[in-house]
PDB file of C-alpha atoms in Angstrom:
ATOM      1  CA  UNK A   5     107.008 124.814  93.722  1.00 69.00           C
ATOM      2  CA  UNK A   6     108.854 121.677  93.072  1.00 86.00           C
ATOM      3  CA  UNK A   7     106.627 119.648  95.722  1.00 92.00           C
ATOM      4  CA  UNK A   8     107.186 115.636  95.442  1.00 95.00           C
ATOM      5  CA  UNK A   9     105.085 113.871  97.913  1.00 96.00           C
ATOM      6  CA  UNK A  10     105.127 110.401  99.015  1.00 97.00           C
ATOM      7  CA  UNK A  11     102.110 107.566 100.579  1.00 97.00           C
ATOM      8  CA  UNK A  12     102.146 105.804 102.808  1.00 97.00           C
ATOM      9  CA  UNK A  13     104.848 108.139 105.176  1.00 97.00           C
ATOM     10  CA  UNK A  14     105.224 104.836 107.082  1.00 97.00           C
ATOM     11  CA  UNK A  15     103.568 101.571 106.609  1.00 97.00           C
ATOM     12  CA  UNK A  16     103.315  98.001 108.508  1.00 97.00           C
ATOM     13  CA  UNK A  17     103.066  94.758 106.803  1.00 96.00           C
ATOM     14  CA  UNK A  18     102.786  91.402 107.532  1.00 97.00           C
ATOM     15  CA  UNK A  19     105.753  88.825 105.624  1.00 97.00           C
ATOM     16  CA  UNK A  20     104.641  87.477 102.726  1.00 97.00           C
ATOM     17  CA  UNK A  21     101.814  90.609 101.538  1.00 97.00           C
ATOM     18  CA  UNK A  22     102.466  92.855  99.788  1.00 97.00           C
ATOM     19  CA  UNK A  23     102.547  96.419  99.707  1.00 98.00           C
ATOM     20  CA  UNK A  24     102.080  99.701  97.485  1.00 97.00           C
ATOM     21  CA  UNK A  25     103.900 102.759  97.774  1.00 98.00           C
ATOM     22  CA  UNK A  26     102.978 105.775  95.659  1.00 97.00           C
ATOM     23  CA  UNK A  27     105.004 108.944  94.484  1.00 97.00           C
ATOM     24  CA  UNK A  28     103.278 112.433  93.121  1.00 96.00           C
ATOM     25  CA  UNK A  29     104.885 115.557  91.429  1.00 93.00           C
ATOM     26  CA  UNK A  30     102.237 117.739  92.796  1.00 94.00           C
ATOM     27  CA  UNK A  31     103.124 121.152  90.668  1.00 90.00           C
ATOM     28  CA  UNK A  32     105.527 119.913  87.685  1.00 89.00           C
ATOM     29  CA  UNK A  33     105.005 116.651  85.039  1.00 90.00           C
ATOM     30  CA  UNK A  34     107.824 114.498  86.104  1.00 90.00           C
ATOM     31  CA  UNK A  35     109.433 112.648  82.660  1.00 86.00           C
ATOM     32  CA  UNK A  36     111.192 110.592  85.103  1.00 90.00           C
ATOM     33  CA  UNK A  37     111.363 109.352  88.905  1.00 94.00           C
ATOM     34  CA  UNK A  38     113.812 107.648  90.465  1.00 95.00           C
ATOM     35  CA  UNK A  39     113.302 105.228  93.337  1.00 97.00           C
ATOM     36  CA  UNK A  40     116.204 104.772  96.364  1.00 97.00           C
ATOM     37  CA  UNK A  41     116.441 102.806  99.399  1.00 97.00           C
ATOM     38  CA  UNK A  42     118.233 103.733 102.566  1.00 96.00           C
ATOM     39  CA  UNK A  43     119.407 101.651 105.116  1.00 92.00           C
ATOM     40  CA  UNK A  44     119.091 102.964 108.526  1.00 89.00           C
ATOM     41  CA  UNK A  45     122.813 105.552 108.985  1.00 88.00           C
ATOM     42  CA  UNK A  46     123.873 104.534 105.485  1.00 92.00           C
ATOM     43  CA  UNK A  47     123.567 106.379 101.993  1.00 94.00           C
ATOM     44  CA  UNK A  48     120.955 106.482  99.423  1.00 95.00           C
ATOM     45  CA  UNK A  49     121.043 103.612  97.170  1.00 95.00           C
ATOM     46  CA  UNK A  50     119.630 103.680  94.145  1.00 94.00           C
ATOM     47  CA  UNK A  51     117.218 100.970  92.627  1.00 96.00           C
ATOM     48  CA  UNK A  52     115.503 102.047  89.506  1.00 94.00           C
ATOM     49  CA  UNK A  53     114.335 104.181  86.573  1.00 92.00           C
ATOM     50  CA  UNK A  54     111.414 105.291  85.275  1.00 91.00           C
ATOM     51  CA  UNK A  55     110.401 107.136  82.536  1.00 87.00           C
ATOM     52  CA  UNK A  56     106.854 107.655  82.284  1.00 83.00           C
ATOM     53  CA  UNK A  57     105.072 105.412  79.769  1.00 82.00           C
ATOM     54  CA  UNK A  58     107.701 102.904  79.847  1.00 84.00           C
ATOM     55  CA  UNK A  59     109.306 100.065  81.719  1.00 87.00           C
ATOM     56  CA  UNK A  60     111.934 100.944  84.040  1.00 91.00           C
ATOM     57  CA  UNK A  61     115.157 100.339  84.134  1.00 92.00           C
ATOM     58  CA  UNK A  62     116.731  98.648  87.301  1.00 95.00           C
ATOM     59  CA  UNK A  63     120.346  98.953  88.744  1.00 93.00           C
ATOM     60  CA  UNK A  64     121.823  95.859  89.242  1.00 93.00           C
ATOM     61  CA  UNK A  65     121.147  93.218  91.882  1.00 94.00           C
ATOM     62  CA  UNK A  66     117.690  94.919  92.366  1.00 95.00           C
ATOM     63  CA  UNK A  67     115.102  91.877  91.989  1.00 94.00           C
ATOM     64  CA  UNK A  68     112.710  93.985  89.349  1.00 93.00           C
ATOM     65  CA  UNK A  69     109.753  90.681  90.221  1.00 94.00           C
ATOM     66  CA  UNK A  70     110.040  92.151  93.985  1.00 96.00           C
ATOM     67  CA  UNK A  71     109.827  95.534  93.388  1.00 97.00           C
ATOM     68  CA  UNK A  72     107.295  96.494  90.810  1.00 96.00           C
ATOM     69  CA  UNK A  73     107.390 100.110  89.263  1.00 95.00           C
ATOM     70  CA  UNK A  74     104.543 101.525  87.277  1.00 91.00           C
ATOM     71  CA  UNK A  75     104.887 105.210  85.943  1.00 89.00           C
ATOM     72  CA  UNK A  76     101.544 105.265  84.357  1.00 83.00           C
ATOM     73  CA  UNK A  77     101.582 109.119  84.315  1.00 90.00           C
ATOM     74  CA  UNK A  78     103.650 111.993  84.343  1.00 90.00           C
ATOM     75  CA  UNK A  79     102.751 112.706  87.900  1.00 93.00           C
ATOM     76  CA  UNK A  80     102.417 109.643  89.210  1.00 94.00           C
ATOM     77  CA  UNK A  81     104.680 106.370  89.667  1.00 94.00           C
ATOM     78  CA  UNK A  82     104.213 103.577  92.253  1.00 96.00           C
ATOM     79  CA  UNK A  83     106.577 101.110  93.965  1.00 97.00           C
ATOM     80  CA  UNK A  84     105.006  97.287  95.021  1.00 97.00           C
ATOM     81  CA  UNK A  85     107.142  95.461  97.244  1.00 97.00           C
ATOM     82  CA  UNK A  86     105.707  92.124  96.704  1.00 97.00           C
ATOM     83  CA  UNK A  87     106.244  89.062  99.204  1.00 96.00           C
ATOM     84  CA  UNK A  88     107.500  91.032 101.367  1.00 97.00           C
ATOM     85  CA  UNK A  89     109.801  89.931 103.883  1.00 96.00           C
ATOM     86  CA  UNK A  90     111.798  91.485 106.768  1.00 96.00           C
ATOM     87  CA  UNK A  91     114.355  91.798 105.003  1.00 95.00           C
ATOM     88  CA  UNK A  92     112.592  94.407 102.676  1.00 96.00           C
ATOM     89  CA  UNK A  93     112.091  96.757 105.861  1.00 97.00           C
ATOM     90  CA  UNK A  94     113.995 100.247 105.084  1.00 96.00           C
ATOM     91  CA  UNK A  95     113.035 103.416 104.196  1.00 97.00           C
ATOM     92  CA  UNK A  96     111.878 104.227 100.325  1.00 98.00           C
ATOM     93  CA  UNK A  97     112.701 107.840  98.927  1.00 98.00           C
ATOM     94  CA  UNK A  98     111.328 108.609  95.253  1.00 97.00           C
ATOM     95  CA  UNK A  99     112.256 112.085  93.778  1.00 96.00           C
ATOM     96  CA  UNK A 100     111.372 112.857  90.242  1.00 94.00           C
ATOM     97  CA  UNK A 101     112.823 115.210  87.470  1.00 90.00           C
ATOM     98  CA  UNK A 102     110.972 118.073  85.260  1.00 84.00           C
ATOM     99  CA  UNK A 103     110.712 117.271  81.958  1.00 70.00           C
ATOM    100  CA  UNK A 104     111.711 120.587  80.593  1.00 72.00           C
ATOM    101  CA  UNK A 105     114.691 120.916  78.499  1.00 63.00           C
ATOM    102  CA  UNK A 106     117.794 122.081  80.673  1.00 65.00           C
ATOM    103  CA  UNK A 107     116.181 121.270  83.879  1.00 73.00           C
ATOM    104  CA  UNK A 108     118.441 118.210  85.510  1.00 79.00           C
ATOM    105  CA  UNK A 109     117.303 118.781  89.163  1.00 84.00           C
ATOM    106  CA  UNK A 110     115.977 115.807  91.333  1.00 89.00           C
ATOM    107  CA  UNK A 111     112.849 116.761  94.061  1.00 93.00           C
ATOM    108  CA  UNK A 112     112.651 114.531  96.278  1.00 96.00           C
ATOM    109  CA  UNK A 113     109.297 112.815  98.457  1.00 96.00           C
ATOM    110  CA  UNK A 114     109.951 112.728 101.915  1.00 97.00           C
ATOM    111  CA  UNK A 115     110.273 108.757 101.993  1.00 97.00           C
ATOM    112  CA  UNK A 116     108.442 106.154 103.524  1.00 98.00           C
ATOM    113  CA  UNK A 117     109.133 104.027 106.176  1.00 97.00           C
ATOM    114  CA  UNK A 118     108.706 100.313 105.806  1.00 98.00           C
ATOM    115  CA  UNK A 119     108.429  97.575 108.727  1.00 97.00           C
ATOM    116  CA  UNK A 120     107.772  94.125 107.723  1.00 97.00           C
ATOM    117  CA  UNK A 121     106.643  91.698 110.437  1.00 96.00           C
TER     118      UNK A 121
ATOM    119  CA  UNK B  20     131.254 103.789  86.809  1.00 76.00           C
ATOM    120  CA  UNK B  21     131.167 107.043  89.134  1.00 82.00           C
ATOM    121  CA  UNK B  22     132.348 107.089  92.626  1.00 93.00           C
ATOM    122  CA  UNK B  23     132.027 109.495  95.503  1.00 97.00           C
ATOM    123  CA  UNK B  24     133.824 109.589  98.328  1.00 97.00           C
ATOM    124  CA  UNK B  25     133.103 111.723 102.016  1.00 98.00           C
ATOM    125  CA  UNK B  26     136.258 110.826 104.020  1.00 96.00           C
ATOM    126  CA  UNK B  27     134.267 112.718 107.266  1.00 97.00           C
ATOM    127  CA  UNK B  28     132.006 110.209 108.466  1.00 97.00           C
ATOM    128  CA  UNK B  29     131.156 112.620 111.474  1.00 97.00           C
ATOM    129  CA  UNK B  30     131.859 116.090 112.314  1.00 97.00           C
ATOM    130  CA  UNK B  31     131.089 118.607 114.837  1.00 98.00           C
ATOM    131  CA  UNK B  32     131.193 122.340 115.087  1.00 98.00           C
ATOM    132  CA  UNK B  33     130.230 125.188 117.789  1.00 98.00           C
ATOM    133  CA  UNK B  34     127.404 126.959 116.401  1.00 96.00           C
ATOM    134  CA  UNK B  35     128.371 130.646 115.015  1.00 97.00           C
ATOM    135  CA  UNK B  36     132.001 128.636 113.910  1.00 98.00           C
ATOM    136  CA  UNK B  37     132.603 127.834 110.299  1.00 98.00           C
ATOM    137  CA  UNK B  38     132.817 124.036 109.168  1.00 98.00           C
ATOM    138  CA  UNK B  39     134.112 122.246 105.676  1.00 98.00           C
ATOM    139  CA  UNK B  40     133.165 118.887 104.804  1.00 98.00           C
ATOM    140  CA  UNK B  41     135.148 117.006 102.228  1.00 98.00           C
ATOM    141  CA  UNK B  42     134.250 115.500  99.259  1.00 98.00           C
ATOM    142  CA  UNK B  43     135.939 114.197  96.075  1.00 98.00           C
ATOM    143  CA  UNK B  44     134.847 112.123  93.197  1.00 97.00           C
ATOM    144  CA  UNK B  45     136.197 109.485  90.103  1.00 96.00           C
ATOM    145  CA  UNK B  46     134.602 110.309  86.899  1.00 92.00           C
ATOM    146  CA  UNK B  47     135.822 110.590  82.933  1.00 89.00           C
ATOM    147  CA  UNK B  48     133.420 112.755  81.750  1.00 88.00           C
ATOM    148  CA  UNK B  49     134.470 116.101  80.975  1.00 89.00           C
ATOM    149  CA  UNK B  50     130.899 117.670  82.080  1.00 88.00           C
ATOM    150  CA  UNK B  51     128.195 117.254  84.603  1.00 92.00           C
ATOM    151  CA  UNK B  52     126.566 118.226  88.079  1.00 93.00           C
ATOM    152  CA  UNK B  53     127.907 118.348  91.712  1.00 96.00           C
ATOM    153  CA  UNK B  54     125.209 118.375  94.437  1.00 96.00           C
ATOM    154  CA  UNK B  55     124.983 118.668  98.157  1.00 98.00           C
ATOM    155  CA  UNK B  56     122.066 117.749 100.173  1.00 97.00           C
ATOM    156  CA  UNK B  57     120.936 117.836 103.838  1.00 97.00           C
ATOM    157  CA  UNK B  58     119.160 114.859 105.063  1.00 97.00           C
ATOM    158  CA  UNK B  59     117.672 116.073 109.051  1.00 95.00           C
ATOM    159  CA  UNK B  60     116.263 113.998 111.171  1.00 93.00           C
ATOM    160  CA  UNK B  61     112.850 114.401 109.074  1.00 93.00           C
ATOM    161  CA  UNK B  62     115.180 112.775 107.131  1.00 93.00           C
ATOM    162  CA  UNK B  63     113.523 114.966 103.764  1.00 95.00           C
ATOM    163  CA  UNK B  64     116.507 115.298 101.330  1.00 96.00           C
ATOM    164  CA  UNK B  65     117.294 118.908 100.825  1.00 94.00           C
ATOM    165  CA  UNK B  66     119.273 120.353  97.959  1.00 94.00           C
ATOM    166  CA  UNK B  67     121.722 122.805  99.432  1.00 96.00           C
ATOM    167  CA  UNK B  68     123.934 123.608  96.603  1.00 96.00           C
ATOM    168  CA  UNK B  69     124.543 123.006  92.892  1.00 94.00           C
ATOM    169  CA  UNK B  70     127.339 122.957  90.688  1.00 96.00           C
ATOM    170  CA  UNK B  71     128.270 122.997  87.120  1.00 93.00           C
ATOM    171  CA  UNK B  72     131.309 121.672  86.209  1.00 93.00           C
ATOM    172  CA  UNK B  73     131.675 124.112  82.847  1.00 91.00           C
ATOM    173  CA  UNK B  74     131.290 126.661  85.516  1.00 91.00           C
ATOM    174  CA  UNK B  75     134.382 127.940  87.025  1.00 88.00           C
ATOM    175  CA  UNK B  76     132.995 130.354  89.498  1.00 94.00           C
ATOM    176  CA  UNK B  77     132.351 128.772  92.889  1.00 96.00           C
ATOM    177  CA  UNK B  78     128.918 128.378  93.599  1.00 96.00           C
ATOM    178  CA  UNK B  79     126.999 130.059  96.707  1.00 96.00           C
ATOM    179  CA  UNK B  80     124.305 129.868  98.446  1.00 95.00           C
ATOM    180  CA  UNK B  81     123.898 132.185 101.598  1.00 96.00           C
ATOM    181  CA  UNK B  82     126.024 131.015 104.231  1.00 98.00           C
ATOM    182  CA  UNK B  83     126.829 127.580 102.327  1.00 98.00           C
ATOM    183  CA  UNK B  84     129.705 127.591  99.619  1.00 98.00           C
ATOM    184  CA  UNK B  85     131.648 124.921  97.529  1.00 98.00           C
ATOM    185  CA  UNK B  86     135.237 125.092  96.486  1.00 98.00           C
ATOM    186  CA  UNK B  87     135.411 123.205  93.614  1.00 97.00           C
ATOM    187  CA  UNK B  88     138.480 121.796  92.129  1.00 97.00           C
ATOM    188  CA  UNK B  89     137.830 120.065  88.855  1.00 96.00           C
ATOM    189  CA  UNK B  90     141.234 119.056  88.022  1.00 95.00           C
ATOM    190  CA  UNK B  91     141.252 117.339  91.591  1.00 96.00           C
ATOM    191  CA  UNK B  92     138.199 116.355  90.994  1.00 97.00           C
ATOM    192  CA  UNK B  93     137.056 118.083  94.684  1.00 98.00           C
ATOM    193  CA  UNK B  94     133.621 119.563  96.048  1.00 98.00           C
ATOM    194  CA  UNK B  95     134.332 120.608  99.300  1.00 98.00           C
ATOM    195  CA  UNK B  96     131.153 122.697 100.977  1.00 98.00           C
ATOM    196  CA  UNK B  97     131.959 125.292 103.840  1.00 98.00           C
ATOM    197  CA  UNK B  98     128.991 126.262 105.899  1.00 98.00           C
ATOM    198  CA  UNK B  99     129.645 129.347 108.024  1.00 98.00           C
ATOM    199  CA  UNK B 100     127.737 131.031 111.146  1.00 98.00           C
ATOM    200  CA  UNK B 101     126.910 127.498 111.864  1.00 98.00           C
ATOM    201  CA  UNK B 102     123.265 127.302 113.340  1.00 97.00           C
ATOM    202  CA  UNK B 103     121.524 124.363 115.280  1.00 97.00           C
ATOM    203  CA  UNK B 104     119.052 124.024 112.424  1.00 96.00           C
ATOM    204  CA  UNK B 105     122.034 123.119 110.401  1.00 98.00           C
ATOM    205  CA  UNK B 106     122.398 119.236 112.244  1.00 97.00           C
ATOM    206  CA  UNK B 107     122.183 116.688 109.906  1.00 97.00           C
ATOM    207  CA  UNK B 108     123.356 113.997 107.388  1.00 98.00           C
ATOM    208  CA  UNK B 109     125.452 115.999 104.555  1.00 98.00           C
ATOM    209  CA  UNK B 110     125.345 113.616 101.251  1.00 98.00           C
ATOM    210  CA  UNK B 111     127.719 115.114  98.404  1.00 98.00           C
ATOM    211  CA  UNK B 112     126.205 113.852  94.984  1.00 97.00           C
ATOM    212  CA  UNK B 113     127.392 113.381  91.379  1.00 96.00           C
ATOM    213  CA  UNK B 114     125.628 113.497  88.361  1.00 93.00           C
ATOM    214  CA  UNK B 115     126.082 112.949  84.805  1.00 85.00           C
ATOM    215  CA  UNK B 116     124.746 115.025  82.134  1.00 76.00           C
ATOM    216  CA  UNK B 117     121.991 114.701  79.856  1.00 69.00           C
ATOM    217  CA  UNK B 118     123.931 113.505  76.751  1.00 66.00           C
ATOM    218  CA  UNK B 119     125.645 110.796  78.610  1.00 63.00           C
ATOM    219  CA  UNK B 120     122.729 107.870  77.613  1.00 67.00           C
ATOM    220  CA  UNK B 121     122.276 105.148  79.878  1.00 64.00           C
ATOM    221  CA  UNK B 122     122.459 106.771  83.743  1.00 69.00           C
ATOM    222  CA  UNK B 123     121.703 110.351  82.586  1.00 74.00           C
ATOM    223  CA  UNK B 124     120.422 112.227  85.196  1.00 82.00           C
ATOM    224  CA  UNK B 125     120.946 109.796  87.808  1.00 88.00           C
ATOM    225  CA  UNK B 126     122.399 111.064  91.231  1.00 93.00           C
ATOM    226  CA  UNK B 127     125.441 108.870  92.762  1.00 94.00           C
ATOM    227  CA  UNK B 128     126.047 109.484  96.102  1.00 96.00           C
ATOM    228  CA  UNK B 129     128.644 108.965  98.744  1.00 97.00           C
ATOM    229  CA  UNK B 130     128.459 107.622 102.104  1.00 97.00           C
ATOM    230  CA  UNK B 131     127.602 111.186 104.036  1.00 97.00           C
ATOM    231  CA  UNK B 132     128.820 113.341 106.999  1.00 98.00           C
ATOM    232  CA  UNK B 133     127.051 113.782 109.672  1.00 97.00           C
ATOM    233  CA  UNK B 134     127.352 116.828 110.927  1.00 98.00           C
ATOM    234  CA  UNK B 135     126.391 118.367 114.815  1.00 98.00           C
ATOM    235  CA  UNK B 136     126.084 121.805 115.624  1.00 98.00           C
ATOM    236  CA  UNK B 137     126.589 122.421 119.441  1.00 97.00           C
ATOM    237  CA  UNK B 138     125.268 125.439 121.045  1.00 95.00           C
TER     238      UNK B 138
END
């Protein structure tokens, strides 16, 4: 149980496109999902919030015009990278959390890469 | 603002051999969650062990086990029998509780320890 997946697993893009990357909770509602980034040999950073049903909320210096979260359902948010650029290129991890009172645990997709050209 | 800190940016142990990475953190809340995860090469994040900090008792997990020192505000993780499988990026994690508004349930990490298991 507990399965988060993630689509594209790796994408290409040309600068200036943009790009759509989605996260599932495949067996649990997720109430909310968190999206990181990761630099290649560095630590997960994270870069917003979202609570399903409502806008989310993003950590600081994240540009929330570039990178567009929806979480139109409970098992379902989305990450746009728009205008993308090569600077943009990294790798995207979601994970999501149960709902359920007392549960606190993160599950997390199994990222996806992004090259921009 | 919550901090964690790996001082181990790499380690390496001989498999079957017993290994402790480091880990210590800056927070003033009085309750929340300590995490370790395993990133492999897959690079799929991996929750190895959890922690409560009303919890005294050490947690444990097979051959993975924290000693966790809240006054010092440590959460060291000892894996023992090391196996091959075991080779990977070791992120200790931080979390603050549910009651704690703005940033509940969000996962701070530290820089990692990446660990190699050689046969």
């Amino acid at each position: 149980g507990a399965v988060v997946s993630q689509h594209p697993s790796w994408v290409i893009c040309k600068s200036g496109t943009s790009v759509k990357i989605e996260c599932r909770s495949l067996d649990f509602q997720a109430t909310t999902m968190f999206w990181y980034r990761q630099f290649p040999k560095q630590s997960l950073m994270l870069m917003a919030t979202s609570n399903e049903g409502s806008k989310a909320t993003y950590e600081q210096g994240v540009e929330k015009d570039k990178f567009l979260i929806n979480h139109a359902s409970l098992t379902l948010s989305t990450l746009t990278v728009t205008s993308a650029h090569p600077e943009d290129s990294s790798f995207y991890i979601c994970s999501a959390r149960s709902g359920l009172a007392g549960l606190y645990e993160q599950y997390f997709g199994p990222g996806t890469r992004l090259t921009v050209t | 603002a919550q901090t964690v800190t790996q001082s181990q940016p790499e380690m390496s142990v001989q498999d079957a051999e017993t290994v402790t990475l480091s880990c210590t953190y800056d927070t003033s809340e009085n309750n929340y969650y300590l995490f370790w995860y395993k990133q492999p090469p897959s690079r799929q994040m991996i929750l190895v062990i959890r922690q409560e900090a009303y919890k005294q008792q050490n947690a444990t997990e097979n051959r993975f086990s924290v000693n966790f020192q809240k006054a010092a505000k440590s959460f060291s993780l000892k894996i023992s029998d090391s196996q091959l499988g075991d080779t990977a990026m070791y992120f200790c994690a931080f979390m603050k509780p549910a009651y704690s508004g703005a940033g509940s349930y969000q996962l701070t990490f530290g820089k990692g320890t990446k660990l190699s298991v050689i046969p």
